[in-house]
Amino acid sequence: MQKSSIVIAGGGSTYTPGIILMLLEHLDRFPLRKIKFYDNDEERQKIVADACEIIIKKQCPEIEFIATTDPETAFTDVDFVMAHIRVGKYKMRELDEKIPMKYGVVGQETCGPGGIAYGMRSIAGVIELIDYMEKYSPDAWLLNYSNPAAIVAEATRRLRPNSKILNICDMPISIENNMVEILGYEKRSDIVTSYYGLNHFGWWNDVRCAKTGKDLMPQLREYVRENGYLVQSDIEEAKQHGDNSWNETYRMAKDIYVVDPETLPNTYLKYYLLSDTVVEHTDPEYTRANQVMDTREKEVFEACLAIKEKDDFEGNELMMDEHASYIVDLATALKFNTYARMLLIVENNGIIENFDPTAMVEVPCLVTANGPEPLSVGKIPRFQKGLMEEQVAVEKLVVDAWEEGSYQKLWQAISLSKTVPSITVAKKILDDLYEVNKEYWPELK
Ligand code: NAD
Ligand code: G6P
Ligand code: MN
C-alpha cells in the first residue's frame, strides 16, 4: 500500500499526541512514511514534538519525524496537511468567552460573539496554511478542523475556491458514538445516519441499522427525551467529551430536543436555543478556557514533559484519541478512493433544496479520490430553515467584515446572532473584542 507523508499544522496542540497515537494505531489502513509538525510557536510545539518523537521511535521507527517552524520544510513533500491551529491560543479563547459574559451574553469558543471574534482571527491563519501547501505540495489535501470551522469554511469558499481543503468537525462523530452505545451496537459503522445543518448547528433526521435498514429514530428519541445523549461510558471512562462540562452538555440535549421531537439536535444548539440557561450556569470569572487550561492543557503538557524526562513511553501516559479516527477515514478515502460516507462542510449547491446555494452546510458526503460527493438532503422544515438562515447570514457577514475591513458588517453580524439581545449590547461587545484583537483582526473602518 502506498505510504503517505503528512504535516500536522498546530503541532503544539493539546490534541496532537492523541492524534499521533491514533495514527500509529491505524497504519495498516493508512500507512505513513513521514510525519511532520508545524507550528508558529516553537517552544510550545517542542514539548509536544519531543514526546511524540519518542513515541514514534518506539512504536514505528521507520517513520521519519521532523518538527519545524519553517513553512518550506513543513509543507514540502506532503500528501496531507492536518490542521488544528488556534490563532491567539487559549489566552484569546478566554477573552472570547469572558467579554460577552460581561454583558450577560453566551461566551463560547465557536458560537455567538466569541466565535465571531475567533473567526476574525482564524481566517488569515488558515489561508496562510493553504498558500504554503499550494506553494510546496500543490497536489496535497488540507484536512481542516481548526475552528470556527463554519466561518473558516465560508472564508475559504470565497477566497480560495479551487483549493483542496476539506473542513470537518468531530461533534457529530462523538454524538454518533453515543448513539451506538444507546442502541447497544458496537461501532459507528453499525448505523447509517442522515444529518443536515451548518457546522455546530445541525440535526439528525434519520438513523438506521446498517445491516437491516431498520429505523432506529424511535428508540433514540425515547432515550434522548429522558437522558439527552449522556451514556454510561461518559461517566465511567476518560475520553475527550467525557468531563463534567461535556456530560452536562450531553445531558442538556434533552432540553433542546423537545422543541422539535422529530429530529435529534447537535449539542451546540444549546447556545442558541437555551442561551439564558447557559449564561445562568456559566461562571463569568472561570469559563471553559480556564477549565481546559487547568485540565487538558496541563495534563497533556505534563505527560509530554514526563515522557521526555524518562526518554521512554510506557503507553499509559497519554490518552489515545480513538474517536479521532475519522481523520484517518477521511485521508484514507481521499488516498484510496473508498467512497466512505462522512459528514463534511461543503457548499450547498442545491443539496438542501430550499436553502441558500452558496451556504457552507454540514451534510453526508461520499468521499472519493476527487473529493466529496454530497448526498441530497431535499427540503428542510421551516423551523430549522429559519434558524439556519439567520446563522448563515451571521457567518457570511463576518467574512464580509474581514474582507472589507468593515466595522458596520461586524456589528451587524454580532447583532444578528441569536445569542445577542440588541444592537446596543452587540456594539459594546464588539468594541471590547476589537480592543483586545487589534493584533489579529484586519483594521476595521
Ligand atoms: P492549542 O492552543 O492547544 O493548539 C493550537 C496550536 O496552534 C498552538 O500550538 C499554536 O501555537 C498553534 N498556532 C496558532 N496559530 C498558528 C498559526 N497561524 N500557524 C501555525 N500554528 C499556529 O489548541 P487546541 O485546544 O488543541 O485546539 C486546536 C484547534 O482544534 C482549535 O482551533 C480547536 O477549536 C480545534 N478543534 C476542532 C475540532 C473540530 O471539531 N473541528 C475538534 C477539536 C478541536
Ligand atoms: C468539540 C467540537 C470542537 C471544539 C471542541 C471544544 O469537539 O466539535 O469544534 O473545538 O469541542 O472542546 P473543549 O473541550 O476545548 O471545550
Ligand atoms: Mn467542531
Short mmCIF file of C-alpha atoms and ligand atoms in Angstrom, two decimals:
data_model
loop_
_atom_site.label_atom_id
_atom_site.label_comp_id
_atom_site.label_asym_id
_atom_site.label_seq_id
_atom_site.Cartn_x
_atom_site.Cartn_y
_atom_site.Cartn_z
CA MET A 1 0.00 0.00 0.00
CA GLN A 2 1.29 3.45 -0.86
CA LYS A 3 2.62 5.29 2.17
CA SER A 4 1.73 8.92 2.90
CA SER A 5 3.64 11.88 4.21
CA ILE A 6 1.68 14.22 6.48
CA VAL A 7 2.19 17.50 8.28
CA ILE A 8 0.22 18.37 11.40
CA ALA A 9 -0.26 22.13 11.47
CA GLY A 10 -0.67 23.25 15.04
CA GLY A 11 1.90 20.69 16.19
CA GLY A 12 1.74 22.20 19.68
CA SER A 13 -1.98 21.48 20.02
CA THR A 14 -3.33 19.62 23.03
CA TYR A 15 -4.88 17.17 20.55
CA THR A 16 -1.62 16.33 18.73
CA PRO A 17 -0.36 13.47 20.96
CA GLY A 18 -3.78 11.76 20.91
CA ILE A 19 -3.88 12.04 17.13
CA ILE A 20 -0.35 10.62 16.80
CA LEU A 21 -1.31 7.60 18.92
CA MET A 22 -4.44 7.19 16.80
CA LEU A 23 -2.48 7.45 13.52
CA LEU A 24 0.01 4.84 14.75
CA GLU A 25 -2.90 2.55 15.62
CA HIS A 26 -4.27 2.75 12.06
CA LEU A 27 -1.09 2.27 10.00
CA ASP A 28 -2.50 -0.92 8.47
CA ARG A 29 -5.07 1.08 6.52
CA PHE A 30 -3.28 4.42 6.34
CA PRO A 31 0.46 3.71 6.17
CA LEU A 32 2.85 6.59 6.79
CA ARG A 33 6.40 7.25 5.70
CA LYS A 34 6.81 10.71 7.21
CA ILE A 35 5.17 12.78 9.96
CA LYS A 36 6.00 16.46 10.31
CA PHE A 37 4.85 19.00 12.88
CA TYR A 38 4.44 22.65 12.01
CA ASP A 39 3.59 25.48 14.42
CA ASN A 40 4.44 29.16 14.76
CA ASP A 41 5.21 28.76 18.47
CA GLU A 42 8.48 26.86 18.57
CA GLU A 43 8.66 26.48 22.31
CA ARG A 44 5.13 25.14 22.69
CA GLN A 45 5.48 22.73 19.80
CA LYS A 46 8.86 21.42 21.05
CA ILE A 47 7.35 19.99 24.25
CA VAL A 48 4.76 18.02 22.27
CA ALA A 49 7.20 17.11 19.48
CA ASP A 50 9.93 15.77 21.79
CA ALA A 51 7.44 13.39 23.40
CA CYS A 52 5.87 12.36 20.07
CA GLU A 53 9.30 11.66 18.62
CA ILE A 54 9.97 9.21 21.45
CA ILE A 55 6.58 7.56 20.88
CA ILE A 56 7.07 7.26 17.12
CA LYS A 57 10.64 5.91 17.51
CA LYS A 58 9.38 3.30 19.92
CA GLN A 59 6.26 2.21 18.03
CA CYS A 60 7.26 2.67 14.40
CA PRO A 61 10.92 3.65 13.97
CA GLU A 62 10.78 3.57 10.16
CA ILE A 63 8.56 6.68 10.07
CA GLU A 64 10.65 9.80 9.57
CA PHE A 65 9.80 12.61 12.00
CA ILE A 66 10.55 16.33 11.94
CA ALA A 67 9.16 19.29 13.89
CA THR A 68 9.70 22.70 12.39
CA THR A 69 8.51 26.30 12.31
CA ASP A 70 9.81 26.75 8.78
CA PRO A 71 6.98 26.59 6.21
CA GLU A 72 9.14 25.27 3.39
CA THR A 73 10.46 22.35 5.45
CA ALA A 74 6.98 21.64 6.80
CA PHE A 75 4.97 21.78 3.58
CA THR A 76 7.39 20.25 1.08
CA ASP A 77 6.70 16.62 0.07
CA VAL A 78 3.42 16.10 1.89
CA ASP A 79 0.22 14.36 0.78
CA PHE A 80 -1.94 15.73 3.61
CA VAL A 81 -1.95 18.75 5.86
CA MET A 82 -3.94 18.01 9.02
CA ALA A 83 -4.68 21.41 10.53
CA HIS A 84 -5.76 22.25 14.04
CA ILE A 85 -4.36 25.68 14.77
CA ARG A 86 -5.76 28.07 17.37
CA VAL A 87 -4.83 31.61 16.38
CA GLY A 88 -4.37 33.58 19.61
CA LYS A 89 -4.21 30.39 21.68
CA TYR A 90 -6.08 29.92 24.98
CA LYS A 91 -5.33 33.45 26.13
CA MET A 92 -7.62 34.77 23.38
CA ARG A 93 -10.20 31.99 23.81
CA GLU A 94 -10.54 33.14 27.41
CA LEU A 95 -11.30 36.70 26.26
CA ASP A 96 -13.74 35.46 23.58
CA GLU A 97 -15.65 33.76 26.38
CA LYS A 98 -15.38 36.39 29.13
CA ILE A 99 -16.13 39.58 27.17
CA PRO A 100 -19.67 38.60 26.04
CA MET A 101 -20.37 37.23 29.56
CA LYS A 102 -19.70 40.72 30.96
CA TYR A 103 -22.88 41.75 29.12
CA GLY A 104 -24.84 38.63 30.03
CA VAL A 105 -24.32 37.04 26.61
CA VAL A 106 -23.14 33.48 25.88
CA GLY A 107 -19.33 33.35 25.82
CA GLN A 108 -18.28 30.40 23.71
CA GLU A 109 -15.35 29.21 21.58
CA THR A 110 -17.28 28.92 18.29
CA CYS A 111 -20.80 30.31 18.96
CA GLY A 112 -22.04 33.89 19.30
CA PRO A 113 -19.70 36.89 19.61
CA GLY A 114 -16.78 34.77 20.92
CA GLY A 115 -16.93 32.52 17.87
CA ILE A 116 -17.15 35.58 15.64
CA ALA A 117 -14.03 37.08 17.26
CA TYR A 118 -12.21 33.76 16.84
CA GLY A 119 -13.34 33.61 13.19
CA MET A 120 -11.84 37.05 12.53
CA ARG A 121 -8.53 35.67 13.87
CA SER A 122 -8.59 32.27 12.17
CA ILE A 123 -9.27 33.27 8.57
CA ALA A 124 -5.77 34.60 7.85
CA GLY A 125 -4.12 31.69 9.69
CA VAL A 126 -5.90 29.02 7.67
CA ILE A 127 -5.49 30.88 4.36
CA GLU A 128 -1.76 31.02 5.09
CA LEU A 129 -1.67 27.23 5.54
CA ILE A 130 -3.43 26.74 2.18
CA ASP A 131 -0.95 29.03 0.46
CA TYR A 132 2.06 27.21 1.94
CA MET A 133 0.57 23.88 0.90
CA GLU A 134 -0.12 25.05 -2.65
CA LYS A 135 3.36 26.50 -2.95
CA TYR A 136 5.30 23.48 -1.70
CA SER A 137 2.97 20.49 -2.28
CA PRO A 138 0.33 21.55 -4.81
CA ASP A 139 -1.29 18.09 -5.01
CA ALA A 140 -1.87 17.75 -1.28
CA TRP A 141 -5.19 17.96 0.59
CA LEU A 142 -5.72 20.15 3.63
CA LEU A 143 -7.96 18.50 6.20
CA ASN A 144 -9.01 21.33 8.43
CA TYR A 145 -10.55 21.09 11.85
CA SER A 146 -9.27 24.48 13.07
CA ASN A 147 -12.23 26.42 14.43
CA PRO A 148 -14.57 28.15 14.00
CA ALA A 149 -14.98 25.70 11.11
CA ALA A 150 -18.18 27.36 9.79
CA ILE A 151 -16.56 30.77 9.34
CA VAL A 152 -13.28 29.30 8.10
CA ALA A 153 -15.21 27.25 5.53
CA GLU A 154 -17.13 30.29 4.25
CA ALA A 155 -13.87 32.26 4.02
CA THR A 156 -12.01 29.55 2.11
CA ARG A 157 -15.00 29.01 -0.22
CA ARG A 158 -14.76 32.67 -1.20
CA LEU A 159 -11.05 33.36 -1.03
CA ARG A 160 -9.60 30.03 -2.23
CA PRO A 161 -12.48 28.48 -4.23
CA ASN A 162 -10.32 25.96 -6.09
CA SER A 163 -8.17 24.83 -3.20
CA LYS A 164 -8.16 21.26 -1.94
CA ILE A 165 -9.38 21.99 1.58
CA LEU A 166 -12.00 20.00 3.45
CA ASN A 167 -13.47 21.23 6.71
CA ILE A 168 -14.65 18.69 9.24
CA CYS A 169 -15.97 18.53 12.81
CA ASP A 170 -15.82 15.82 15.44
CA MET A 171 -19.00 16.72 17.34
CA PRO A 172 -21.45 14.65 15.25
CA ILE A 173 -18.97 11.76 15.34
CA SER A 174 -18.81 11.86 19.11
CA ILE A 175 -22.60 12.04 19.38
CA GLU A 176 -22.96 9.16 16.91
CA ASN A 177 -20.61 7.07 19.06
CA ASN A 178 -23.02 7.67 21.92
CA MET A 179 -25.98 6.73 19.70
CA VAL A 180 -24.21 3.42 19.03
CA GLU A 181 -23.93 2.84 22.77
CA ILE A 182 -27.57 3.85 23.38
CA LEU A 183 -28.69 1.38 20.71
CA GLY A 184 -26.48 -1.43 22.02
CA TYR A 185 -24.44 -1.68 18.84
CA GLU A 186 -20.67 -1.94 18.72
CA LYS A 187 -19.27 0.56 16.27
CA ARG A 188 -20.22 3.62 14.28
CA SER A 189 -20.39 1.69 11.03
CA ASP A 190 -23.26 -0.35 12.51
CA ILE A 191 -25.52 2.67 11.88
CA VAL A 192 -26.17 4.88 8.85
CA THR A 193 -27.21 8.44 9.64
CA SER A 194 -28.64 11.43 7.82
CA TYR A 195 -27.89 14.88 9.13
CA TYR A 196 -28.13 18.45 7.86
CA GLY A 197 -27.24 21.92 9.07
CA LEU A 198 -24.35 24.32 9.43
CA ASN A 199 -21.27 23.47 11.48
CA HIS A 200 -22.18 23.27 15.20
CA PHE A 201 -25.75 23.95 14.09
CA GLY A 202 -27.48 20.85 12.76
CA TRP A 203 -29.93 17.97 13.21
CA TRP A 204 -30.18 14.23 12.54
CA ASN A 205 -33.34 13.34 10.63
CA ASP A 206 -32.66 9.65 10.08
CA VAL A 207 -30.70 6.89 11.81
CA ARG A 208 -30.87 3.33 10.51
CA CYS A 209 -29.35 -0.07 11.19
CA ALA A 210 -26.60 -0.58 8.61
CA LYS A 211 -27.38 -4.29 8.31
CA THR A 212 -31.17 -4.36 8.16
CA GLY A 213 -32.18 -0.79 7.32
CA LYS A 214 -34.41 -0.69 10.43
CA ASP A 215 -35.43 2.83 11.53
CA LEU A 216 -33.68 3.49 14.85
CA MET A 217 -35.03 7.01 15.40
CA PRO A 218 -37.92 5.88 17.68
CA GLN A 219 -35.52 4.17 20.09
CA LEU A 220 -33.14 7.14 20.07
CA ARG A 221 -35.95 9.65 20.60
CA GLU A 222 -37.17 7.76 23.61
CA TYR A 223 -33.68 7.73 25.14
CA VAL A 224 -32.81 11.35 24.31
CA ARG A 225 -36.14 12.59 25.75
CA GLU A 226 -35.04 11.23 29.15
CA ASN A 227 -31.23 11.43 29.13
CA GLY A 228 -30.04 13.56 26.26
CA TYR A 229 -27.02 11.84 24.72
CA LEU A 230 -25.39 11.06 28.07
CA VAL A 231 -24.33 7.41 28.33
CA GLN A 232 -22.64 5.25 30.93
CA SER A 233 -19.20 5.37 29.29
CA ASP A 234 -19.20 9.19 29.53
CA ILE A 235 -19.31 8.84 33.29
CA GLU A 236 -17.00 5.83 33.61
CA GLU A 237 -14.26 6.32 31.05
CA ALA A 238 -11.69 9.03 30.44
CA LYS A 239 -12.48 10.28 26.95
CA GLN A 240 -12.46 13.52 25.00
CA HIS A 241 -16.07 14.55 25.55
CA GLY A 242 -16.26 12.94 28.97
CA ASP A 243 -15.54 15.59 31.60
CA ASN A 244 -18.26 17.11 33.79
CA SER A 245 -18.81 20.05 31.50
CA TRP A 246 -19.31 17.83 28.43
CA ASN A 247 -21.50 15.44 30.44
CA GLU A 248 -23.74 18.38 31.29
CA THR A 249 -23.86 19.42 27.62
CA TYR A 250 -24.76 15.88 26.53
CA ARG A 251 -27.48 15.71 29.17
CA MET A 252 -28.84 19.10 28.14
CA ALA A 253 -29.55 17.79 24.65
CA LYS A 254 -32.87 16.60 26.12
CA ASP A 255 -33.88 20.19 26.82
CA ILE A 256 -33.23 21.27 23.24
CA TYR A 257 -34.67 18.09 21.73
CA VAL A 258 -38.21 18.89 22.96
CA VAL A 259 -38.74 21.88 20.69
CA ASP A 260 -38.66 19.58 17.66
CA PRO A 261 -39.19 15.95 18.66
CA GLU A 262 -38.95 14.80 15.02
CA THR A 263 -35.19 15.43 14.77
CA LEU A 264 -32.21 14.93 17.07
CA PRO A 265 -30.17 18.09 17.72
CA ASN A 266 -26.44 18.82 17.73
CA THR A 267 -25.40 19.65 21.31
CA TYR A 268 -24.11 23.07 20.19
CA LEU A 269 -27.70 24.25 19.61
CA LYS A 270 -27.96 24.83 23.36
CA TYR A 271 -26.03 28.09 22.94
CA TYR A 272 -28.70 29.42 20.57
CA LEU A 273 -31.90 27.82 21.85
CA LEU A 274 -31.17 27.97 25.58
CA SER A 275 -28.84 30.96 25.76
CA ASP A 276 -30.38 32.23 29.01
CA THR A 277 -29.90 28.92 30.83
CA VAL A 278 -26.34 28.64 29.53
CA VAL A 279 -25.47 32.13 30.78
CA GLU A 280 -27.03 31.41 34.19
CA HIS A 281 -24.88 28.30 34.52
CA THR A 282 -21.60 29.93 33.47
CA ASP A 283 -19.18 31.47 35.95
CA PRO A 284 -18.08 34.70 34.22
CA GLU A 285 -14.76 34.55 36.08
CA TYR A 286 -13.98 30.92 35.22
CA THR A 287 -15.08 29.84 31.77
CA ARG A 288 -14.41 26.78 29.61
CA ALA A 289 -10.99 28.12 28.55
CA ASN A 290 -9.95 28.18 32.22
CA GLN A 291 -11.21 24.64 32.71
CA VAL A 292 -9.32 23.41 29.64
CA MET A 293 -6.10 25.20 30.62
CA ASP A 294 -6.32 23.70 34.12
CA THR A 295 -7.08 20.18 32.90
CA ARG A 296 -6.43 19.05 29.29
CA GLU A 297 -3.65 21.51 28.52
CA LYS A 298 -1.90 20.96 31.86
CA GLU A 299 -2.22 17.18 31.71
CA VAL A 300 -1.05 16.84 28.10
CA PHE A 301 1.98 19.06 28.61
CA GLU A 302 2.92 17.38 31.92
CA ALA A 303 2.67 13.97 30.27
CA CYS A 304 4.85 15.12 27.35
CA LEU A 305 7.49 16.50 29.70
CA ALA A 306 7.48 13.26 31.69
CA ILE A 307 8.00 11.17 28.53
CA LYS A 308 10.91 13.38 27.55
CA GLU A 309 12.37 13.18 31.06
CA LYS A 310 12.47 9.38 31.15
CA ASP A 311 13.14 9.15 27.41
CA ASP A 312 10.57 6.37 27.15
CA PHE A 313 6.88 5.85 26.52
CA GLU A 314 5.12 3.17 28.50
CA GLY A 315 1.77 3.55 26.81
CA ASN A 316 -0.49 4.89 29.52
CA GLU A 317 0.78 8.46 29.90
CA LEU A 318 -1.41 9.93 27.17
CA MET A 319 -4.95 9.25 26.00
CA MET A 320 -5.29 7.81 22.54
CA ASP A 321 -7.86 9.79 20.60
CA GLU A 322 -9.58 6.78 19.03
CA HIS A 323 -12.69 8.81 18.28
CA ALA A 324 -10.49 10.98 16.01
CA SER A 325 -10.05 8.03 13.64
CA TYR A 326 -12.49 9.93 11.39
CA ILE A 327 -9.38 11.85 10.28
CA VAL A 328 -7.88 8.57 9.08
CA ASP A 329 -11.22 7.65 7.47
CA LEU A 330 -11.14 10.91 5.54
CA ALA A 331 -7.48 10.69 4.49
CA THR A 332 -7.90 7.03 3.51
CA ALA A 333 -10.96 7.84 1.41
CA LEU A 334 -9.10 10.58 -0.47
CA LYS A 335 -6.00 8.45 -0.92
CA PHE A 336 -7.65 5.13 -1.80
CA ASN A 337 -10.98 6.28 -3.26
CA THR A 338 -13.05 4.37 -0.70
CA TYR A 339 -16.35 6.27 -1.11
CA ALA A 340 -16.63 6.40 2.69
CA ARG A 341 -19.80 8.15 3.86
CA MET A 342 -18.84 11.09 6.08
CA LEU A 343 -20.28 14.38 7.30
CA LEU A 344 -18.36 17.26 5.76
CA ILE A 345 -18.80 21.02 5.49
CA VAL A 346 -19.39 21.70 1.78
CA GLU A 347 -21.03 24.31 -0.44
CA ASN A 348 -24.79 23.70 -0.51
CA ASN A 349 -25.37 23.97 -4.26
CA GLY A 350 -28.89 22.54 -4.03
CA ILE A 351 -28.07 19.71 -1.61
CA ILE A 352 -30.56 21.31 0.80
CA GLU A 353 -33.13 22.27 -1.81
CA ASN A 354 -34.81 25.18 -0.06
CA PHE A 355 -31.63 26.83 1.26
CA ASP A 356 -29.01 29.33 0.02
CA PRO A 357 -26.93 27.51 -2.62
CA THR A 358 -23.79 29.37 -1.53
CA ALA A 359 -24.06 28.42 2.15
CA MET A 360 -21.45 26.07 3.61
CA VAL A 361 -23.55 23.24 5.04
CA GLU A 362 -22.70 20.11 7.02
CA VAL A 363 -24.16 17.12 5.21
CA PRO A 364 -23.34 13.47 4.43
CA CYS A 365 -20.93 13.01 1.52
CA LEU A 366 -19.30 10.06 -0.20
CA VAL A 367 -15.57 10.74 -0.17
CA THR A 368 -13.67 9.80 -3.32
CA ALA A 369 -10.14 10.44 -4.57
CA ASN A 370 -11.52 13.53 -6.30
CA GLY A 371 -13.12 14.90 -3.16
CA PRO A 372 -16.57 14.73 -1.60
CA GLU A 373 -19.80 13.93 -3.42
CA PRO A 374 -22.55 15.36 -1.20
CA LEU A 375 -25.78 13.37 -0.87
CA SER A 376 -29.07 15.09 -1.49
CA VAL A 377 -30.97 16.24 1.63
CA GLY A 378 -34.11 17.62 -0.05
CA LYS A 379 -36.30 20.23 1.65
CA ILE A 380 -35.83 21.03 5.32
CA PRO A 381 -38.57 22.14 7.76
CA ARG A 382 -39.35 25.82 8.38
CA PHE A 383 -38.05 25.86 11.98
CA GLN A 384 -34.58 24.62 11.05
CA LYS A 385 -34.54 26.68 7.87
CA GLY A 386 -35.38 29.87 9.78
CA LEU A 387 -32.65 29.29 12.34
CA MET A 388 -30.11 28.39 9.67
CA GLU A 389 -30.93 31.45 7.52
CA GLU A 390 -30.15 33.69 10.46
CA GLN A 391 -26.96 31.87 11.43
CA VAL A 392 -25.59 31.61 7.89
CA ALA A 393 -26.12 35.36 7.49
CA VAL A 394 -24.03 35.88 10.64
CA GLU A 395 -21.22 33.73 9.22
CA LYS A 396 -21.31 35.48 5.84
CA LEU A 397 -21.33 38.93 7.44
CA VAL A 398 -18.22 38.02 9.42
CA VAL A 399 -16.38 37.11 6.23
CA ASP A 400 -17.69 40.31 4.56
CA ALA A 401 -16.36 42.28 7.53
CA TRP A 402 -12.98 40.54 7.32
CA GLU A 403 -12.67 41.10 3.56
CA GLU A 404 -13.86 44.70 3.58
CA GLY A 405 -12.44 45.74 6.95
CA SER A 406 -15.99 46.80 7.82
CA TYR A 407 -16.91 47.67 11.41
CA GLN A 408 -20.54 48.03 10.34
CA LYS A 409 -20.76 44.50 8.91
CA LEU A 410 -19.20 43.03 12.04
CA TRP A 411 -21.67 44.95 14.19
CA GLN A 412 -24.47 43.53 12.03
CA ALA A 413 -23.03 40.01 12.37
CA ILE A 414 -22.95 40.19 16.17
CA SER A 415 -26.39 41.83 16.29
CA LEU A 416 -27.88 39.08 14.14
CA SER A 417 -26.55 36.24 16.30
CA LYS A 418 -29.42 34.61 18.14
CA THR A 419 -27.32 34.80 21.31
CA VAL A 420 -27.34 38.62 21.37
CA PRO A 421 -30.39 40.63 22.57
CA SER A 422 -29.87 44.04 20.88
CA ILE A 423 -27.67 46.20 18.69
CA THR A 424 -26.67 48.18 21.80
CA VAL A 425 -25.27 45.12 23.55
CA ALA A 426 -23.75 43.96 20.26
CA LYS A 427 -21.85 47.24 19.90
CA LYS A 428 -20.46 47.13 23.44
CA ILE A 429 -19.24 43.57 22.95
CA LEU A 430 -17.78 44.41 19.55
CA ASP A 431 -15.86 47.40 20.89
CA ASP A 432 -14.36 45.36 23.73
CA LEU A 433 -13.47 42.48 21.41
CA TYR A 434 -11.91 44.80 18.85
CA GLU A 435 -9.78 46.43 21.52
CA VAL A 436 -8.13 43.11 22.51
CA ASN A 437 -7.95 41.68 18.98
CA LYS A 438 -6.06 44.55 17.28
CA GLU A 439 -3.03 42.31 16.73
CA TYR A 440 -5.11 39.66 14.92
CA TRP A 441 -8.06 41.29 13.11
CA PRO A 442 -7.84 43.41 10.00
CA GLU A 443 -8.25 47.10 10.72
CA LEU A 444 -11.96 47.99 10.80
CA LYS A 445 -13.38 51.23 9.45
P1 NAD B 1 -3.98 24.65 21.22
O1 NAD B 1 -3.88 26.11 21.51
O2 NAD B 1 -3.53 23.67 22.23
O3 NAD B 1 -3.18 24.33 19.88
C1 NAD B 1 -3.18 25.12 18.76
C2 NAD B 1 -1.75 25.29 18.24
O4 NAD B 1 -1.83 26.11 17.06
C3 NAD B 1 -0.80 26.01 19.20
O5 NAD B 1 0.35 25.24 19.42
C4 NAD B 1 -0.48 27.32 18.49
O6 NAD B 1 0.84 27.77 18.71
C5 NAD B 1 -0.70 26.94 17.03
N1 NAD B 1 -0.94 28.07 16.13
C6 NAD B 1 -1.69 29.16 16.36
N2 NAD B 1 -1.71 29.95 15.28
C7 NAD B 1 -0.95 29.36 14.34
C8 NAD B 1 -0.58 29.70 13.01
N3 NAD B 1 -1.03 30.81 12.44
N4 NAD B 1 0.24 28.85 12.34
C9 NAD B 1 0.68 27.73 12.92
N5 NAD B 1 0.36 27.34 14.18
C10 NAD B 1 -0.44 28.15 14.88
O7 NAD B 1 -5.50 24.38 20.85
P2 NAD B 1 -6.40 23.06 20.94
O8 NAD B 1 -7.35 23.20 22.06
O9 NAD B 1 -5.56 21.87 20.91
O10 NAD B 1 -7.25 23.18 19.60
C11 NAD B 1 -6.67 23.26 18.34
C12 NAD B 1 -7.70 23.60 17.30
O11 NAD B 1 -8.51 22.49 17.00
C13 NAD B 1 -8.66 24.72 17.70
O12 NAD B 1 -8.94 25.51 16.58
C14 NAD B 1 -9.89 23.97 18.11
O13 NAD B 1 -11.02 24.77 18.07
C15 NAD B 1 -9.87 22.90 17.06
N6 NAD B 1 -10.72 21.72 17.26
C16 NAD B 1 -11.65 21.46 16.31
C17 NAD B 1 -12.44 20.35 16.40
C18 NAD B 1 -13.50 20.15 15.37
O14 NAD B 1 -14.50 19.56 15.63
N7 NAD B 1 -13.35 20.68 14.16
C19 NAD B 1 -12.28 19.45 17.46
C20 NAD B 1 -11.32 19.73 18.43
C21 NAD B 1 -10.53 20.88 18.31
C1 G6P B 2 -15.95 19.68 20.13
C2 G6P B 2 -16.16 20.49 18.90
C3 G6P B 2 -14.91 21.25 18.56
C4 G6P B 2 -14.47 22.10 19.74
C5 G6P B 2 -14.30 21.25 20.96
C6 G6P B 2 -14.06 22.13 22.18
O1 G6P B 2 -15.02 18.69 19.89
O2 G6P B 2 -16.55 19.72 17.79
O3 G6P B 2 -15.15 22.00 17.42
O4 G6P B 2 -13.25 22.73 19.47
O5 G6P B 2 -15.47 20.51 21.19
O6 G6P B 2 -13.82 21.34 23.28
P1 G6P B 2 -13.18 21.90 24.61
O7 G6P B 2 -13.05 20.67 25.42
O8 G6P B 2 -11.87 22.53 24.19
O9 G6P B 2 -14.14 22.89 25.16
MN MN B 3 -16.43 21.04 15.90
#
